[in-house]
Amino acid sequence: MQPTVRYFPLCKNCKSPQGAVPSNQPAFFRIEFSRPSNPDYVYLVLTKDGETPIRYEMERKDVSVEGFAEYTCNLTVTSSGLYFYHFLIQTPHEDFFVGCDNTLNAMMGKGSEWQLTVFQKSLPAPSWQKGGIFYQILPDRFFTGGERLMTKQHAVYRNDWNGIPEYRPNAEGKILNNDFFGGNLRGIIKKLGYLKSLGVTCVYLNPIFEARSNHKYDTGSYRRIDSDFGTAADLAELIKKAAKKGIKIMLDGVFSHTGDDSVYFNKNGTYDSVGAFQSQDSPYAEWYSFNDFPNGYASWWGIDTLPNTVEENKAFSEFINGEDGVIRTWTQLGLGGWRLDVVDELPDSFLYRAAAAAKARDSEVMILGEVWEDASNKISYGNRRKYLGGEQLDSVTNYPFKEDILYFIKTGDAKRLAETVHVLINNYPKDVLDNLMNLLGTHDTVRILTALGDSGNADTREKRAKAKLKNRDAAFDKLKLATVLQYTLPGNPCVYYGDEAGLEGFEDPFNRRCYPWENQDKKILSRYRRLGKIRTQNKHVYGTGRFKLITAENGVFAFKRIGQDETMLTVVNNGADVYELKLSTPHTDLLTNKPFNNKVPPTTAVILKETAIYNSILIKK
C-alpha cells in the first residue's frame, strides 16, 4: 500500500515564513507521512537554479497526527536567488519522490517541484501604498486645466473632446499618434478632489517628458516636461498639492528606448544637438546600436521611431542613474515612485543603479516594474531575471491576476484563479505581494467594460472604432464581480482613467479616449467609489493581511483577508446556485451598506467584516 503525504507551503504549520524567504534567516519545513510504513529517511532536496541538488535530512517527531508521522527541518539559505525543492522519502521497500500539483499540494510519486524564492533585502520596501489604490492617467486625455497649451507645429489639435482618437495610417502606412485633445498637468491638479473621492493614494502618469507623440513613449528629452502638458513648476505643484490629499505621484520611466526625434538621436534635425543618427562622433552615438549607419539601427519591436538604447553604456547609465541623473533630478521634487516601462529590456546592472538612484534621498520611493508574467522566475532574452532579489524592484504590474480574474468572470473557473493567487503568494516576497499593481485595464489592453461585454461583430478597425456594447447592464454585472476581486485580493487595485466612468474601447488607440466628464456612468462610478471607501476604511487588513482561500468551485470564489485584529471576507458567486453563509452574528454587506441576509445569489458578490467568520459556505438546498 502506497503511503500518502500532506504538505502545503501556504499552511503556516507546513512552512514558515510563508512565500519567499530572506537569505541568512531560518526557514521551517514540515511534512506529514502516513503510517504504517516507516521511512528510513526523509529528505528535503533543494536545488538552486542551474546548480546541483542538495539533500537535507528531516527529523522525525514522536508525535503523530491522525496516523501521520511528522518530519521537520530548519534550513537557512545564505545565498539569494531562485531555488526549487521536493521531498524524497526512503522506505525499506521503495523510494518516493514527493512533488506538487497545480494547487501546490503534495503528490506522492509525481508532480513538479515547489519554488523557493530567496531574497536579500538591501533596499527598504515602501510602506505607504499598502492597502492603497493606484490610478493611471494618460495626461492628454484626462482634463484640461486653465488655458490649453498648443505648442507643436506638427500636431493636430482636436476640439472634439469625446471624439475617436485617430487610428488611420497615413500615406506611408504609419500611425502618427499626433492628434492631441488638450489634457495637461494643471488639469490633473484641478481633479485631485475627484481622485480623492475614489480613495486614490497614488497617481501613475503615463510619460510626461517632451516627446513628439501623444502617448510620449518616444522621449525627446528627459530633462523637460512636454510643453503641451506644462512645466517642471506645474509638476512640482501637482506633487505638493496631491500630497496634501494623501496622494503620491508616480512617473513612467521609459529608458529602454528614446524617440528618433530626440535630443539624443535627432533623426529629423529638430534639435540643435548633434544626435547619434547625424554623426558617429555624436556624444550620444554609443547610446544606440547601429549595424549599418545611419539607417540600420536597433529599435523597439522594429518600430523605427523608437531606437533602442544601450543601457550598459556607461555614459547612458550615468545620464539616467548618476548623481545628477534623470531619476535623482525628478525624484527630489517629492515623487512617490517610478514605474519602469518594459523592464524585461533593462539589464540587471542598469536596474541595480536605477533602484539605488530612486531611493538615494528617500527609501520610501517605489520602484515598480512592468512585467506581464510571474516576475519571480521570469526569463527574458535567455537570462533568468533577478527582479525580486531585493535590490531591483519593489513590486510589479500584476497581469497574472488580471488574466485569471477575467477568465473566471467569463467561464466560472474559480480553481484556475485560486491556483494563480496561491502561486504568486508562494513565489513573491511579502512586501512585493503587498505592493502589487492589480490592474484590469491599461493603455495597452482593451477597456475592461468592453472586454467583459458583447460589442457584436468588430472584426475590422473601422468597426472597433465605432463599436458600442449591446448590453451595458450585463457587462456592468460582470464588472461588479471583477472589481470586487481586484479590490480585495492581495496587492493594490489600479484604475485606468475612465474605467470607473464606463468608458468603452478596444485596443490602442480606442482604449485611449478622453475621460467623459459630461457623460459619466453614475452607476459604475458609484460602485468604484464604494469599493474605494471599503478599502480606505480597512486599509491595514487589505494592506498586509494574509490570504486564506475558503472555496474555489462551482463558479464561487471566496476568501478571507486576515489582519491582526480583523478579518474581511469576500464571496463572489459566478455560478448558477444560491449560496448561504453560516455566520455567528448579524452582518452588514459592505457593498450595499445594508443588513446581510446570509445569501449570495448568482452573479453577485458580498464583502463582510468580522473578527471570526465560519469557514463553511453551503449551497442552499
Coordinates of C-alpha atoms in Angstrom, one line a residue, residues 190-539:
K190 CA -7.9 70.5 -10.7
K191 CA -9.2 67.0 -10.4
L192 CA -7.3 65.9 -7.2
G193 CA -10.6 66.2 -5.2
Y194 CA -12.2 63.8 -7.6
L195 CA -9.4 61.3 -7.3
K196 CA -9.6 61.6 -3.5
S197 CA -13.3 60.7 -3.7
L198 CA -12.2 57.4 -5.3
G199 CA -9.8 56.6 -2.5
V200 CA -6.8 57.1 -4.7
T201 CA -3.4 57.1 -3.0
C202 CA -1.1 57.0 -6.0
V203 CA -1.5 58.6 -9.4
Y204 CA 0.6 56.8 -12.0
L205 CA 1.2 59.1 -15.0
N206 CA 2.0 57.8 -18.5
P207 CA 5.1 59.6 -19.8
I208 CA 5.1 63.4 -19.3
F209 CA 8.6 64.2 -20.7
E210 CA 9.0 66.1 -24.0
A211 CA 8.1 63.9 -27.0
R212 CA 6.6 64.1 -30.4
S213 CA 3.7 61.7 -30.0
N214 CA 0.5 62.0 -27.8
H215 CA 1.5 58.9 -25.8
K216 CA 5.0 60.2 -25.1
Y217 CA 6.8 56.8 -25.1
D218 CA 9.1 58.3 -27.8
T219 CA 11.1 60.5 -25.4
G220 CA 12.5 63.7 -27.0
S221 CA 14.2 65.0 -23.8
Y222 CA 14.3 63.5 -20.3
R223 CA 15.1 66.9 -18.9
R224 CA 12.0 68.7 -19.9
I225 CA 8.3 68.3 -19.2
D226 CA 6.4 68.2 -22.5
S227 CA 5.3 71.8 -23.3
D228 CA 1.8 70.7 -24.1
F229 CA 1.5 69.3 -20.6
G230 CA 3.1 72.2 -18.7
T231 CA 6.3 72.9 -16.9
A232 CA 8.5 71.5 -14.2
A233 CA 6.9 74.0 -11.8
D234 CA 3.5 72.5 -12.7
L235 CA 4.7 69.0 -11.8
A236 CA 6.1 70.3 -8.5
E237 CA 2.8 71.9 -7.8
L238 CA 0.9 68.7 -8.6
I239 CA 3.2 66.7 -6.3
K240 CA 2.8 69.2 -3.5
K241 CA -1.0 69.6 -3.8
A242 CA -1.5 65.8 -4.2
A243 CA 0.5 65.2 -1.1
K244 CA -1.9 67.3 0.9
K245 CA -4.7 65.0 -0.1
G246 CA -2.7 61.9 0.8
I247 CA -1.8 61.1 -2.9
K248 CA 1.6 60.4 -4.3
I249 CA 2.7 60.8 -7.9
M250 CA 4.5 58.0 -9.9
L251 CA 6.2 58.7 -13.2
D252 CA 6.7 56.4 -16.1
G253 CA 10.4 55.8 -16.7
V254 CA 10.9 54.9 -20.3
F255 CA 14.6 54.1 -20.6
S256 CA 14.8 51.1 -23.0
H257 CA 14.4 53.4 -25.9
T258 CA 14.0 57.0 -26.9
G259 CA 12.3 58.7 -29.8
D260 CA 14.1 59.1 -33.1
D261 CA 13.0 62.8 -32.9
S262 CA 15.0 63.5 -29.7
V263 CA 17.9 65.4 -28.4
Y264 CA 19.9 62.2 -28.4
F265 CA 19.1 60.7 -31.8
N266 CA 17.8 63.7 -33.7
K267 CA 16.9 61.9 -36.9
N268 CA 14.7 64.8 -38.1
G269 CA 17.2 67.5 -37.1
T270 CA 14.6 69.1 -34.8
Y271 CA 17.1 69.8 -32.1
D272 CA 20.3 71.9 -32.0
S273 CA 22.3 68.9 -30.8
V274 CA 24.4 66.5 -32.9
G275 CA 22.4 63.3 -32.5
A276 CA 23.5 59.7 -32.9
F277 CA 21.7 59.5 -36.2
Q278 CA 23.6 62.5 -37.6
S279 CA 27.2 61.6 -36.7
Q280 CA 29.2 58.7 -35.4
D281 CA 31.1 61.3 -33.5
S282 CA 28.0 62.4 -31.6
P283 CA 28.3 62.3 -27.8
Y284 CA 25.2 60.1 -27.9
A285 CA 26.5 57.7 -30.6
E286 CA 27.3 54.9 -28.2
W287 CA 23.8 55.1 -26.6
Y288 CA 22.4 53.3 -29.6
S289 CA 23.3 50.2 -31.6
F290 CA 23.9 50.5 -35.4
N291 CA 24.6 47.7 -37.8
D292 CA 24.6 49.9 -40.9
F293 CA 25.0 53.6 -40.0
P294 CA 22.8 55.6 -40.1
N295 CA 19.6 53.8 -41.1
G296 CA 20.3 50.4 -39.8
Y297 CA 19.7 50.6 -36.0
A298 CA 18.1 48.5 -33.4
S299 CA 14.6 49.7 -32.4
W300 CA 11.9 48.6 -30.1
W301 CA 9.9 45.8 -31.7
G302 CA 11.2 47.1 -35.1
I303 CA 9.5 50.4 -34.8
D304 CA 12.0 52.8 -36.3
T305 CA 10.6 55.9 -34.4
L306 CA 11.8 54.1 -31.1
P307 CA 15.5 53.5 -31.4
N308 CA 16.7 51.1 -28.6
T309 CA 19.2 52.4 -26.1
V310 CA 22.3 50.5 -24.9
E311 CA 21.6 50.5 -21.2
E312 CA 25.0 49.0 -20.4
N313 CA 26.7 52.0 -21.9
K314 CA 28.4 53.8 -19.0
A315 CA 27.5 57.3 -20.3
F316 CA 23.8 56.5 -20.8
S317 CA 23.5 54.7 -17.4
E318 CA 25.2 57.7 -15.7
F319 CA 22.9 60.1 -17.5
I320 CA 19.8 58.3 -16.2
N321 CA 21.1 56.9 -12.8
G322 CA 24.0 59.2 -11.8
E323 CA 24.3 61.8 -9.1
D324 CA 22.9 64.5 -11.4
G325 CA 20.9 62.0 -13.5
V326 CA 17.3 61.9 -14.6
I327 CA 16.0 59.7 -11.8
R328 CA 17.5 61.7 -9.0
T329 CA 16.6 65.1 -10.6
W330 CA 12.9 64.4 -10.8
T331 CA 12.6 62.3 -7.7
Q332 CA 13.9 65.1 -5.5
L333 CA 10.7 67.0 -6.3
G334 CA 8.9 64.6 -4.0
L335 CA 7.9 61.8 -6.3
G336 CA 6.3 58.7 -4.8
G337 CA 7.9 56.4 -7.3
W338 CA 8.8 55.3 -10.8
R339 CA 7.1 52.7 -13.0
L340 CA 9.8 51.2 -15.2
D341 CA 8.5 50.6 -18.7
V342 CA 9.3 47.2 -20.4
V343 CA 11.6 46.3 -17.6
D344 CA 12.4 43.0 -19.3
E345 CA 14.6 45.0 -21.7
L346 CA 16.6 46.7 -18.9
P347 CA 19.7 44.7 -17.8
D348 CA 20.4 43.8 -14.2
S349 CA 23.3 46.3 -13.9
F350 CA 21.0 49.2 -15.0
L351 CA 18.2 48.1 -12.6
Y352 CA 20.5 48.0 -9.6
R353 CA 21.6 51.6 -10.3
A354 CA 18.1 52.8 -11.1
A355 CA 16.7 51.5 -7.8
A356 CA 19.6 52.9 -5.8
A357 CA 19.2 56.3 -7.6
A358 CA 15.5 56.5 -6.8
K359 CA 16.0 55.6 -3.1
A360 CA 19.1 57.7 -2.6
R361 CA 17.1 60.6 -0.9
D362 CA 14.1 58.7 0.2
S363 CA 13.9 54.9 0.9
E364 CA 10.1 55.1 0.6
V365 CA 10.2 55.8 -3.2
M366 CA 8.7 52.9 -5.0
I367 CA 10.3 51.1 -8.0
L368 CA 7.6 49.2 -9.9
G369 CA 8.4 47.2 -13.0
E370 CA 6.2 46.4 -15.9
V371 CA 6.2 42.6 -16.1
W372 CA 3.4 40.6 -17.8
E373 CA 4.2 37.2 -16.2
D374 CA 5.3 35.8 -12.8
A375 CA 8.2 38.1 -12.1
S376 CA 9.9 35.8 -9.6
N377 CA 11.0 33.3 -12.3
K378 CA 10.9 35.4 -15.5
I379 CA 13.4 34.6 -18.3
S380 CA 13.9 37.3 -20.8
Y381 CA 16.3 37.2 -23.7
G382 CA 17.7 33.9 -22.4
N383 CA 18.5 35.2 -18.9
R384 CA 16.8 34.5 -15.6
R385 CA 15.9 37.8 -14.1
K386 CA 16.6 39.0 -10.6
Y387 CA 13.7 41.5 -10.2
L388 CA 12.6 40.3 -6.7
G389 CA 16.0 39.6 -5.2
G390 CA 15.8 42.6 -3.0
E391 CA 17.9 45.2 -4.9
Q392 CA 15.9 46.0 -8.1
L393 CA 12.2 46.2 -7.9
D394 CA 9.8 46.8 -5.0
S395 CA 6.9 45.3 -6.9
V396 CA 5.5 44.7 -10.4
T397 CA 2.4 45.1 -12.6
N398 CA 0.1 42.1 -11.8
Y399 CA -1.1 40.9 -15.2
P400 CA -1.4 37.2 -13.9
F401 CA -4.3 38.3 -11.6
K402 CA -5.9 40.3 -14.5
E403 CA -5.9 37.4 -16.9
D404 CA -7.3 34.9 -14.5
I405 CA -9.9 37.3 -13.0
L406 CA -11.2 37.8 -16.5
Y407 CA -11.1 34.1 -17.2
F408 CA -13.1 33.4 -14.0
I409 CA -15.7 36.0 -14.8
K410 CA -16.1 34.6 -18.4
T411 CA -16.0 30.9 -17.6
G412 CA -16.7 30.4 -13.9
D413 CA -13.3 28.6 -13.5
A414 CA -12.6 29.5 -9.9
K415 CA -9.9 26.8 -9.5
R416 CA -7.6 28.4 -12.0
L417 CA -7.8 31.8 -10.3
A418 CA -7.1 30.2 -6.9
E419 CA -4.0 28.4 -8.4
T420 CA -2.7 31.7 -9.7
V421 CA -3.2 33.5 -6.4
H422 CA -1.5 30.7 -4.4
V423 CA 1.4 30.5 -6.8
L424 CA 2.1 34.3 -6.5
I425 CA 1.8 34.2 -2.7
N426 CA 4.2 31.3 -2.7
N427 CA 6.7 32.9 -5.1
Y428 CA 6.8 36.6 -4.1
P429 CA 8.3 38.2 -1.1
K430 CA 5.5 39.6 1.2
D431 CA 6.5 43.2 0.5
V432 CA 6.3 42.6 -3.2
L433 CA 2.9 41.0 -2.9
D434 CA 1.5 43.8 -0.7
N435 CA 2.7 46.4 -3.2
L436 CA 1.4 44.8 -6.4
M437 CA -0.3 46.9 -9.0
N438 CA -3.5 44.9 -9.7
L439 CA -4.9 46.1 -13.0
L440 CA -7.9 45.1 -15.1
G441 CA -7.2 47.6 -18.0
T442 CA -4.4 49.8 -19.2
H443 CA -3.4 51.9 -22.2
D444 CA -2.0 48.6 -23.6
T445 CA -5.2 46.5 -23.2
V446 CA -8.9 46.5 -24.2
R447 CA -11.1 48.6 -21.8
I448 CA -12.4 46.3 -19.1
L449 CA -16.1 47.0 -19.8
T450 CA -15.5 46.1 -23.5
A451 CA -13.5 43.0 -22.5
L452 CA -16.5 41.8 -20.4
G453 CA -19.3 42.7 -22.8
D454 CA -20.6 42.0 -26.3
S455 CA -19.8 44.6 -28.9
G456 CA -21.1 42.5 -31.8
N457 CA -19.0 41.9 -34.9
A458 CA -15.9 44.1 -34.6
D459 CA -13.5 42.3 -36.9
T460 CA -12.1 45.5 -38.5
R461 CA -10.5 48.6 -37.1
E462 CA -13.3 50.7 -38.6
K463 CA -15.9 48.6 -36.7
R464 CA -13.9 48.6 -33.5
A465 CA -13.6 52.3 -33.6
K466 CA -17.3 52.8 -33.6
A467 CA -18.3 49.7 -31.6
K468 CA -20.7 50.0 -28.7
L469 CA -21.7 47.4 -26.1
K470 CA -25.1 45.7 -26.9
N471 CA -26.0 45.3 -23.3
R472 CA -24.1 47.5 -20.9
D473 CA -26.1 46.2 -17.9
A474 CA -24.8 42.7 -18.5
A475 CA -21.3 44.0 -18.8
F476 CA -21.7 46.0 -15.7
D477 CA -22.9 43.0 -13.7
K478 CA -19.6 41.2 -14.7
L479 CA -17.6 44.3 -14.0
K480 CA -19.0 44.4 -10.4
L481 CA -17.7 40.9 -9.8
A482 CA -14.3 41.6 -11.4
T483 CA -13.7 44.8 -9.4
V484 CA -14.6 43.2 -6.1
L485 CA -11.8 40.7 -6.7
Q486 CA -9.4 43.4 -7.9
Y487 CA -10.0 45.5 -4.8
T488 CA -9.8 42.7 -2.2
L489 CA -7.1 40.2 -3.4
P490 CA -3.5 40.8 -2.2
G491 CA -2.0 43.9 -3.8
N492 CA -3.4 47.3 -4.7
P493 CA -6.0 47.9 -7.4
C494 CA -5.1 50.2 -10.3
V495 CA -7.9 52.0 -12.0
Y496 CA -7.3 53.1 -15.6
Y497 CA -8.7 56.5 -16.0
G498 CA -12.3 56.4 -17.3
D499 CA -12.9 52.8 -16.5
E500 CA -14.7 54.0 -13.4
A501 CA -16.9 56.2 -15.6
G502 CA -17.9 53.5 -18.0
L503 CA -15.6 54.2 -21.0
E504 CA -15.6 51.5 -23.7
G505 CA -12.9 50.8 -26.2
F506 CA -10.9 48.1 -28.0
E507 CA -7.1 48.2 -28.5
D508 CA -4.9 51.2 -28.9
P509 CA -6.0 53.9 -29.7
F510 CA -9.6 53.1 -29.0
N511 CA -8.8 52.5 -25.3
R512 CA -7.3 56.0 -25.1
R513 CA -10.5 58.1 -25.5
C514 CA -10.8 61.2 -23.3
Y515 CA -12.4 61.0 -19.9
P516 CA -16.2 61.6 -20.3
W517 CA -16.6 64.3 -17.7
E518 CA -20.0 65.3 -19.0
N519 CA -21.2 61.7 -19.6
Q520 CA -20.1 59.6 -16.6
D521 CA -21.9 56.4 -16.0
K522 CA -23.1 57.2 -12.5
K523 CA -23.9 53.6 -11.6
I524 CA -20.4 52.4 -12.4
L525 CA -18.8 55.4 -10.8
S526 CA -20.8 54.8 -7.6
R527 CA -19.6 51.2 -7.5
Y528 CA -15.9 52.3 -7.7
R529 CA -16.4 54.9 -5.0
R530 CA -18.0 52.3 -2.7
L531 CA -15.1 49.9 -3.3
G532 CA -12.7 52.7 -2.6
K533 CA -14.4 53.5 0.7
I534 CA -14.3 49.9 1.8
R535 CA -10.6 49.7 1.1
T536 CA -9.8 53.0 2.7
Q537 CA -11.7 52.1 5.9
N538 CA -9.9 48.7 6.1
K539 CA -6.5 49.8 4.8

